[in-house]
Short mmCIF file of C-alpha atoms and ligand atoms in Angstrom, two decimals:
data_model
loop_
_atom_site.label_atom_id
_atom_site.label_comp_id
_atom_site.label_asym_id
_atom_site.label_seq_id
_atom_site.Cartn_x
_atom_site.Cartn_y
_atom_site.Cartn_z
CA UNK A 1 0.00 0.00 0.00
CA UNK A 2 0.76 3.58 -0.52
CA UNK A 3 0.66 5.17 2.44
CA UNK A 4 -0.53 9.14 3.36
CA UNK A 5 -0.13 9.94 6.88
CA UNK A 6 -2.36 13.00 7.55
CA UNK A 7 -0.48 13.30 11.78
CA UNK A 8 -1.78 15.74 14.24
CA UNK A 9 0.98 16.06 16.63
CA UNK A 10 -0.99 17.67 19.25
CA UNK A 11 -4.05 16.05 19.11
CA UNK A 12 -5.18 14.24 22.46
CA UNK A 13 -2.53 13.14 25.24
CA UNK A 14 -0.03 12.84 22.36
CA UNK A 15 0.74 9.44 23.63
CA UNK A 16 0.00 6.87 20.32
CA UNK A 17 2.04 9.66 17.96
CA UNK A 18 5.17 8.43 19.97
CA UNK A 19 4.59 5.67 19.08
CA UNK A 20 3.69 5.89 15.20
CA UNK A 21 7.64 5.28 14.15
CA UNK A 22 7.68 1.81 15.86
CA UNK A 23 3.83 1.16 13.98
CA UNK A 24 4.94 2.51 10.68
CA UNK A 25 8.69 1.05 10.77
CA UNK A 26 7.27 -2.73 11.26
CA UNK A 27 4.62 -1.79 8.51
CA UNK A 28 7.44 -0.85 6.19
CA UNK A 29 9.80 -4.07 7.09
CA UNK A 30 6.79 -6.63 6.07
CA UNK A 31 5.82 -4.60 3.16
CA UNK A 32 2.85 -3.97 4.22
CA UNK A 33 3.43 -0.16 3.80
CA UNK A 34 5.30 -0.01 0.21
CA UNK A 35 5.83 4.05 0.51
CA UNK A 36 5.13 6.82 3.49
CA UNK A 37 4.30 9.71 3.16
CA UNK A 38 4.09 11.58 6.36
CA UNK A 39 2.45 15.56 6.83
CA UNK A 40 2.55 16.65 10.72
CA UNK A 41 -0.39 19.27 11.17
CA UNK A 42 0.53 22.73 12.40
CA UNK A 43 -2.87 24.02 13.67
CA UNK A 44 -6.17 24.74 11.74
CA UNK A 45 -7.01 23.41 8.17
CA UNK A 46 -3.75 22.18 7.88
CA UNK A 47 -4.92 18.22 7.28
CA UNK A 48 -7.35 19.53 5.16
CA UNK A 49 -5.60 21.47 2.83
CA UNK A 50 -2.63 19.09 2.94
CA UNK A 51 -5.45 16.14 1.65
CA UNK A 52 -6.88 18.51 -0.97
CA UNK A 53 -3.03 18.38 -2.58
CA UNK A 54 -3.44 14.86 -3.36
CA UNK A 55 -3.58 13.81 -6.67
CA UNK A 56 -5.78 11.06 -8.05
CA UNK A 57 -3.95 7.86 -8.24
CA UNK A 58 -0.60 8.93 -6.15
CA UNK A 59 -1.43 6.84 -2.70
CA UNK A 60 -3.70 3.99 -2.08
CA UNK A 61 -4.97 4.59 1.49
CA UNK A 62 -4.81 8.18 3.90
CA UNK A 63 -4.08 7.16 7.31
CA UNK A 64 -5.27 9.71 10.07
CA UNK A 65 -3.36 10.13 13.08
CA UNK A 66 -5.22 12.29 15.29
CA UNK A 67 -8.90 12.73 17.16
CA UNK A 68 -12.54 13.46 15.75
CA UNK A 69 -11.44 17.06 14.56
CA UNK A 70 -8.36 15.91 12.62
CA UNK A 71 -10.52 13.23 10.57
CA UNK A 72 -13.06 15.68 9.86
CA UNK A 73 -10.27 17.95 8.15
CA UNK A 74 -9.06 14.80 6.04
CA UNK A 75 -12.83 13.78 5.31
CA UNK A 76 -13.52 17.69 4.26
CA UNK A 77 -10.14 17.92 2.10
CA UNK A 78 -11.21 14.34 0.36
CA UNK A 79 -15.04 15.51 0.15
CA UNK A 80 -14.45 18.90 -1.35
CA UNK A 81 -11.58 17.81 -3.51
CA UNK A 82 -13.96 14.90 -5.11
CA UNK A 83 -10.88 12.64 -3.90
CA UNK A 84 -12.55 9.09 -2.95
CA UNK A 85 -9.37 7.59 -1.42
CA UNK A 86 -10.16 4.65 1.46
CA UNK A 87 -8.78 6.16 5.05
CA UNK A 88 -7.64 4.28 8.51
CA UNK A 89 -8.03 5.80 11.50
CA UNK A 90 -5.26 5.71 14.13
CA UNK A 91 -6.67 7.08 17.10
CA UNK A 92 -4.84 9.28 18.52
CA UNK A 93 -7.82 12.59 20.48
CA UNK A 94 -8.76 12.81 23.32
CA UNK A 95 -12.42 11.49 23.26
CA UNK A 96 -12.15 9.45 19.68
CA UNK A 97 -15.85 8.88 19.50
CA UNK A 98 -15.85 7.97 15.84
CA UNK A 99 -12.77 5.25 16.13
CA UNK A 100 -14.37 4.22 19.50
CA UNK A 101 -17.45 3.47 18.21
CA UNK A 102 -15.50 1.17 15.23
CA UNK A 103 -13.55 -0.29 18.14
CA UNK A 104 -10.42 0.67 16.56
CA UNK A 105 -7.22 -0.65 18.48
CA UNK A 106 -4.69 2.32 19.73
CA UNK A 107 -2.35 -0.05 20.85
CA UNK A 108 0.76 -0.68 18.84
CA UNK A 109 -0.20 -4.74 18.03
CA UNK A 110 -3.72 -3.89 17.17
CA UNK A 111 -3.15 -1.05 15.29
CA UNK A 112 -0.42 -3.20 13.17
CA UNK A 113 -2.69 -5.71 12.87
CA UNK A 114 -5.77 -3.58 11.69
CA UNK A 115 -3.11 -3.19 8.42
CA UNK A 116 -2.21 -6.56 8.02
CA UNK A 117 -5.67 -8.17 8.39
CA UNK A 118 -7.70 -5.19 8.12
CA UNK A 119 -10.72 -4.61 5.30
CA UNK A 120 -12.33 -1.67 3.40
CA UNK A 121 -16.26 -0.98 4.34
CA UNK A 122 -18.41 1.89 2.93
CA UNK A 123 -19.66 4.33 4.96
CA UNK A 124 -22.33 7.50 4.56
CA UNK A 125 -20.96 10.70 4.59
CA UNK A 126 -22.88 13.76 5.94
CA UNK A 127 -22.68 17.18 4.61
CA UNK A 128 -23.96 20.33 6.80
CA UNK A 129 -24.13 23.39 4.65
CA UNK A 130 -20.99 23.58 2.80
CA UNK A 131 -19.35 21.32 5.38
CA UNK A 132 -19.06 17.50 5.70
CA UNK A 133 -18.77 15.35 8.81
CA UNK A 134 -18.88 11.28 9.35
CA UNK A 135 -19.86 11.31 13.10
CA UNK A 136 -21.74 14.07 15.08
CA UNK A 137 -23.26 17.54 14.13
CA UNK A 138 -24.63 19.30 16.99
CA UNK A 139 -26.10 22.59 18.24
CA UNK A 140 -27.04 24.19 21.55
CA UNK A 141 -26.51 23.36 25.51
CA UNK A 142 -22.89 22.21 26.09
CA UNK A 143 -22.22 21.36 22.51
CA UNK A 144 -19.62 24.43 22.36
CA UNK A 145 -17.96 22.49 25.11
CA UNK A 146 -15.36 20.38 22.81
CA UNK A 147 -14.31 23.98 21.21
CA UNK A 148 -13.57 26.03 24.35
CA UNK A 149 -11.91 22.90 25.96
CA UNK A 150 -8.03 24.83 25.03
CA UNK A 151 -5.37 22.06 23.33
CA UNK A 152 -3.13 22.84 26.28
CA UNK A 153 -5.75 21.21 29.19
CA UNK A 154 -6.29 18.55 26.81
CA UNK A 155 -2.98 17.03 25.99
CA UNK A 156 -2.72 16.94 29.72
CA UNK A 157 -6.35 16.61 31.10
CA UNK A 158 -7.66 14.01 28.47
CA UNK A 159 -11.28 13.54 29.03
CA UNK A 160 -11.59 15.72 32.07
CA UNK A 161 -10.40 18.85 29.90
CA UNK A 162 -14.38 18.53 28.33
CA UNK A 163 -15.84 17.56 32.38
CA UNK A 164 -13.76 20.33 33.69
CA UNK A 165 -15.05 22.96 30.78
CA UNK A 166 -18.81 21.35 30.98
CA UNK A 167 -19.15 21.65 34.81
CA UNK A 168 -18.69 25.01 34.29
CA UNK A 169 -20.97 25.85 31.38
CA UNK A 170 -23.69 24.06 32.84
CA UNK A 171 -25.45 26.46 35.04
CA UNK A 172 -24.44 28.98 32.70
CA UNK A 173 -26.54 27.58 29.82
CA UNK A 174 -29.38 24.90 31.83
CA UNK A 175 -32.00 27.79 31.81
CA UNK A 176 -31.31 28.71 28.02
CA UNK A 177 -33.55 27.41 25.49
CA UNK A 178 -34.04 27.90 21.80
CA UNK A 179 -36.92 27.83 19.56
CA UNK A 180 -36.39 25.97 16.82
CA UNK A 181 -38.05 24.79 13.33
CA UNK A 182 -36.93 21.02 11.90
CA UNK A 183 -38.10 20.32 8.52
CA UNK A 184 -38.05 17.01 6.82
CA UNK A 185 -39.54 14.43 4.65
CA UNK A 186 -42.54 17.45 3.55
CA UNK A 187 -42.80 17.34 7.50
CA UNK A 188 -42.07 20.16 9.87
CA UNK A 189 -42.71 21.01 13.39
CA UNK A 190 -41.09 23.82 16.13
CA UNK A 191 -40.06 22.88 19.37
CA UNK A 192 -37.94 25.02 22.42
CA UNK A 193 -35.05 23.06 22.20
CA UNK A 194 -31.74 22.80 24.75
CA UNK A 195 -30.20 20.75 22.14
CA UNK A 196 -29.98 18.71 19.17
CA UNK A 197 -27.77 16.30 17.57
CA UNK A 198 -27.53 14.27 13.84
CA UNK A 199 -25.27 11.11 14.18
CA UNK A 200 -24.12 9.11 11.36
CA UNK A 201 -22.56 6.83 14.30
CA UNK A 202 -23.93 6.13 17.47
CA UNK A 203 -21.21 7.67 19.88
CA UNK A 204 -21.40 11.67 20.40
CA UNK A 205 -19.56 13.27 23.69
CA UNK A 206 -18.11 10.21 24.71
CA UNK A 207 -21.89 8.74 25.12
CA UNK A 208 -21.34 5.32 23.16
CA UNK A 209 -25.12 5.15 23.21
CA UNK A 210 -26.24 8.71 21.98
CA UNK A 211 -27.68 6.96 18.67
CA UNK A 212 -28.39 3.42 19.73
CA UNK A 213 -30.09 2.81 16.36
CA UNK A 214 -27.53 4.50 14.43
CA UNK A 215 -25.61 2.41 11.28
CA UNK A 216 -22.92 3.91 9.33
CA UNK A 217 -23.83 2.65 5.98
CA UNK A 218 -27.71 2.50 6.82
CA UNK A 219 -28.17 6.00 4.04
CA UNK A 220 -29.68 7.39 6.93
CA UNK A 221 -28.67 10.22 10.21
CA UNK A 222 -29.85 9.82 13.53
CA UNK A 223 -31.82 13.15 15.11
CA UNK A 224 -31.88 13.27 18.43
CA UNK A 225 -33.69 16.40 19.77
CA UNK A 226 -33.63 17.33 23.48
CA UNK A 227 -36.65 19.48 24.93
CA UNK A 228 -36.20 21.90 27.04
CA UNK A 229 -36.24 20.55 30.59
CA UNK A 230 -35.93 21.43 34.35
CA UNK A 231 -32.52 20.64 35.74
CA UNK A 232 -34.12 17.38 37.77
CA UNK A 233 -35.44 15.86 34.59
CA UNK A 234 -31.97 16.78 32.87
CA UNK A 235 -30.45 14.59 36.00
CA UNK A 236 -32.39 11.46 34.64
CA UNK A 237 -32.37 12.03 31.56
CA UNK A 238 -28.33 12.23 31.62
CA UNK A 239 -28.44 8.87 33.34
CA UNK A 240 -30.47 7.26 30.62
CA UNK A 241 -28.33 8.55 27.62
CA UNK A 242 -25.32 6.47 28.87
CA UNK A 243 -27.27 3.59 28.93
CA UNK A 244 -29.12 4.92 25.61
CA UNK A 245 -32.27 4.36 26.53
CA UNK A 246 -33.18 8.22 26.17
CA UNK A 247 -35.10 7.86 22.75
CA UNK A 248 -38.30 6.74 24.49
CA UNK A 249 -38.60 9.64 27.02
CA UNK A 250 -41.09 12.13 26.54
CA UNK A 251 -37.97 14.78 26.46
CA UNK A 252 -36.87 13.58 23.05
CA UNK A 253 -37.61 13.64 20.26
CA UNK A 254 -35.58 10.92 17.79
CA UNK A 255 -36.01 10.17 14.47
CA UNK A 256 -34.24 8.70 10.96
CA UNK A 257 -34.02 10.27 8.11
CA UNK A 258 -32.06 11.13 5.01
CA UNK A 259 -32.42 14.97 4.57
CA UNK A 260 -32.96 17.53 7.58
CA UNK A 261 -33.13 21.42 7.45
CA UNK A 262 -33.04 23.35 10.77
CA UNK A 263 -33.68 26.91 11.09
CA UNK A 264 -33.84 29.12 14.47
CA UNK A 265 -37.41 31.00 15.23
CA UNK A 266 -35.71 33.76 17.98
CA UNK A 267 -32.48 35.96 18.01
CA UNK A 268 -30.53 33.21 19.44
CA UNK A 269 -26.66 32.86 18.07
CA UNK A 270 -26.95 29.46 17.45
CA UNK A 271 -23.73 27.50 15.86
CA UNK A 272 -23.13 24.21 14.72
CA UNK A 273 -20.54 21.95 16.43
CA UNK A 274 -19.04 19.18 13.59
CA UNK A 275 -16.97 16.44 14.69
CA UNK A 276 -15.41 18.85 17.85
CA UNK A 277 -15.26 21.97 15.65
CA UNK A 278 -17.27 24.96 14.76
CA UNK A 279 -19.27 24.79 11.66
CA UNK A 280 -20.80 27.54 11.33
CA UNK A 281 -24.22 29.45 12.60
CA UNK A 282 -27.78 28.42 12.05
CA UNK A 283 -30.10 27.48 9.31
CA UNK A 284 -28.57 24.35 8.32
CA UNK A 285 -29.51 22.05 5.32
CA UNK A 286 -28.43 18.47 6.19
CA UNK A 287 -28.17 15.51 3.33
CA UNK A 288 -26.34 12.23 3.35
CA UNK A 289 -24.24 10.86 0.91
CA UNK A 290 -25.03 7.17 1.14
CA UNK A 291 -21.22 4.85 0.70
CA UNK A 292 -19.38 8.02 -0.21
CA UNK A 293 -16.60 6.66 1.60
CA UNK A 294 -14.57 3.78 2.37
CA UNK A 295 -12.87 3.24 5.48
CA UNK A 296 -10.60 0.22 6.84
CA UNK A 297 -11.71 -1.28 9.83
CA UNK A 298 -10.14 -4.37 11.81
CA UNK A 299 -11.21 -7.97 9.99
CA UNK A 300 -13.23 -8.75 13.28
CA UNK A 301 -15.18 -5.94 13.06
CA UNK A 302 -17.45 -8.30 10.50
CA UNK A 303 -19.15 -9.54 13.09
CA UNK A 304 -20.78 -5.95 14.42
CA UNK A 305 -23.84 -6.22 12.74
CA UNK A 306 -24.41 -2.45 12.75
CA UNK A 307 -21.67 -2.42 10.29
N1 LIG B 1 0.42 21.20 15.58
C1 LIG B 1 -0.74 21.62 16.12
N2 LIG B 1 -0.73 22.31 17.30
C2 LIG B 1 -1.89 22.71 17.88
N3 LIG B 1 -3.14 22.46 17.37
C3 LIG B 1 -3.19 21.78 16.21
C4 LIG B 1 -2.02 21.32 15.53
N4 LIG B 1 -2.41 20.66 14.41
C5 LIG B 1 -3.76 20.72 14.38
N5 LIG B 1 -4.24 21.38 15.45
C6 LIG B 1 -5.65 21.59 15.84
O1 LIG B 1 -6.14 20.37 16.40
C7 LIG B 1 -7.55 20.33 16.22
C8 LIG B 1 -8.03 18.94 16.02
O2 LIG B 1 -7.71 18.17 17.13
P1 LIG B 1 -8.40 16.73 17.28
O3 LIG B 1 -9.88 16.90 17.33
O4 LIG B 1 -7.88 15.81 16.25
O5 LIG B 1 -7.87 16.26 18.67
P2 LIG B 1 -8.60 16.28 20.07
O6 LIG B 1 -9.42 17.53 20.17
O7 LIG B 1 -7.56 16.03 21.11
O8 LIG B 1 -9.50 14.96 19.99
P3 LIG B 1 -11.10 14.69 19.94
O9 LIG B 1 -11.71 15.64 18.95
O10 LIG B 1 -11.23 13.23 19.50
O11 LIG B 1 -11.58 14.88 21.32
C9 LIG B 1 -7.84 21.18 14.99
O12 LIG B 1 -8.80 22.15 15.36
C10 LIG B 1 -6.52 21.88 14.66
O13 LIG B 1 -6.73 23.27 14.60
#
């Protein structure tokens, strides 16, 4: 294989980039990895503009080193450059929802493995506006949490960066609401809204079960729209999202589908959280793009019947 490494050497606790030389260098000896090609990230747009360079034919598979916001820069450089080259996912963030949801190794073995062994599956792609994502668009209560959480607190923090930043945003935004209009399918209906989500997997925040009916090649997103609430139904309601059995409760509204348009009725400032990063304010115009790429997964993964 002809290998693009797209690394983010910041990304997460920084830990599996150590060790991508030892990964990559046994790769290489079995010939598994014919030619590397490795770009280290400097900060925003980087990945993406380094995938856009590509040229069609010049590498057979883009392997991303990095978290959620790092493969949404690859999968927007590949998207918007009409480049349909399979990717692997080394992951390497701090929360990893997308590659934790695919049970994707981070340990050296497994990750070597995944290459030797490994297979190519198609998955849906989503597109918000003008931008694409493969795992989680969301907007309102908390969801700005992932962007104010600073690189710094993460590479050391991990997880509890996004605690540390969401403890404090909580009473600052648990009274907020904001009126919203969903349109799809020729149906439409407004609702005061603390939040709402569109999956194409079924792991968002580090909640493995945000989407439990969510498949990534199904040529459908998940909606998952959260009512506004008092704070001791948000209490149980938080407890039944880890267990994901949230889409039942009279708080939430959840739904397939394969186009979405969302528009706010008040002044609010609403934006768009895709994938960890900011997309962008309010309307949005959702639509899938069923297989539009392939990924390579781990050869047990065959047996995940969401797959
Ligand atoms: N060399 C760099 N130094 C600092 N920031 C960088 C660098 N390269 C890229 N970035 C920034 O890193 C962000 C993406 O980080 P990424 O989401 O991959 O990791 P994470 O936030 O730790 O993980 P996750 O999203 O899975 O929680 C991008 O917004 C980009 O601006």
């Amino acid at each position: 294989m002809r290998v693009k490494i797209i690394n983010n050497p910041s990304s997460g606790r920084t830990i599996v980039q150590k060790s991508l030389e030892i990964i990559v260098g046994r790769l290489v000896l079995e010939n598994i990895f014919k030619t590397v090609d490795k770009f280290d990230t400097r900060g925003k747009f980087d990945a993406m503009n380094e995938v856009m360079k590509i040229k069609e034919g010049e590498f057979d598979l883009i392997v991303v080193v990095g978290g959620d916001g790092t493969l949404n820069e690859v999968i927007n450089g590949m998207m918007k450059a009409d480049l349909r080259l399979p990717f692997a996912v080394i992951p390497a963030g701090t929360v990893n929802d997308f590659a934790n949801y695919l049970s994707i190794p981070n340990d050296i073995d497994g990750i070597c493995d995944m290459f030797r062994n490994g297979r190519l599956i198609d998955i849906d792609v989503c597109k918000v506006n003008e931008n694409y994502f493969i795992n989680v668009a969301a907007a309102g209560l908390l969801t700005d949490v992932a962007i104010k959480a600073s690189v710094a607190s993460k590479t050391v923090f991990g997880k509890f960066a996004y605690y540390a930043e969401g403890i404090k945003e909580i009473p600052k935004q648990l009274f907020k609401s904001i009126k919203l209009e969903f349109k799809y399918n020729c149906k439409s209906f407004v609702e005061d809204v603390m939040l709402f989500a569109v999956l194409n997997s079924s792991s968002a925040g580090g909640f493995k079960k945000f989407a439990p009916q969510a498949g990534l090649n199904d040529g459908k997103f998940d909606v998952c729209i959260f009512k506004k609430i008092d704070i001791f139904d948000a209490a149980t309601l938080f407890l039944k999202i880890i267990r994901g059995d949230h889409i039942n409760n009279e708080n939430v509204i959840y739904f397939q589908t394969d186009n979405l348009y969302v528009k706010c009725l008040d002044d609010s400032n609403m934006n768009i959280d895709i994938d960890g990063e900011n997309g962008g304010p309010l309307p949005a115009k959702f639509e899938i793009i069923s297989s539009g790429l392939k990924i390579f997964i781990p050869d047990y993964l065959k047996f995940n019947n969401k797959l």
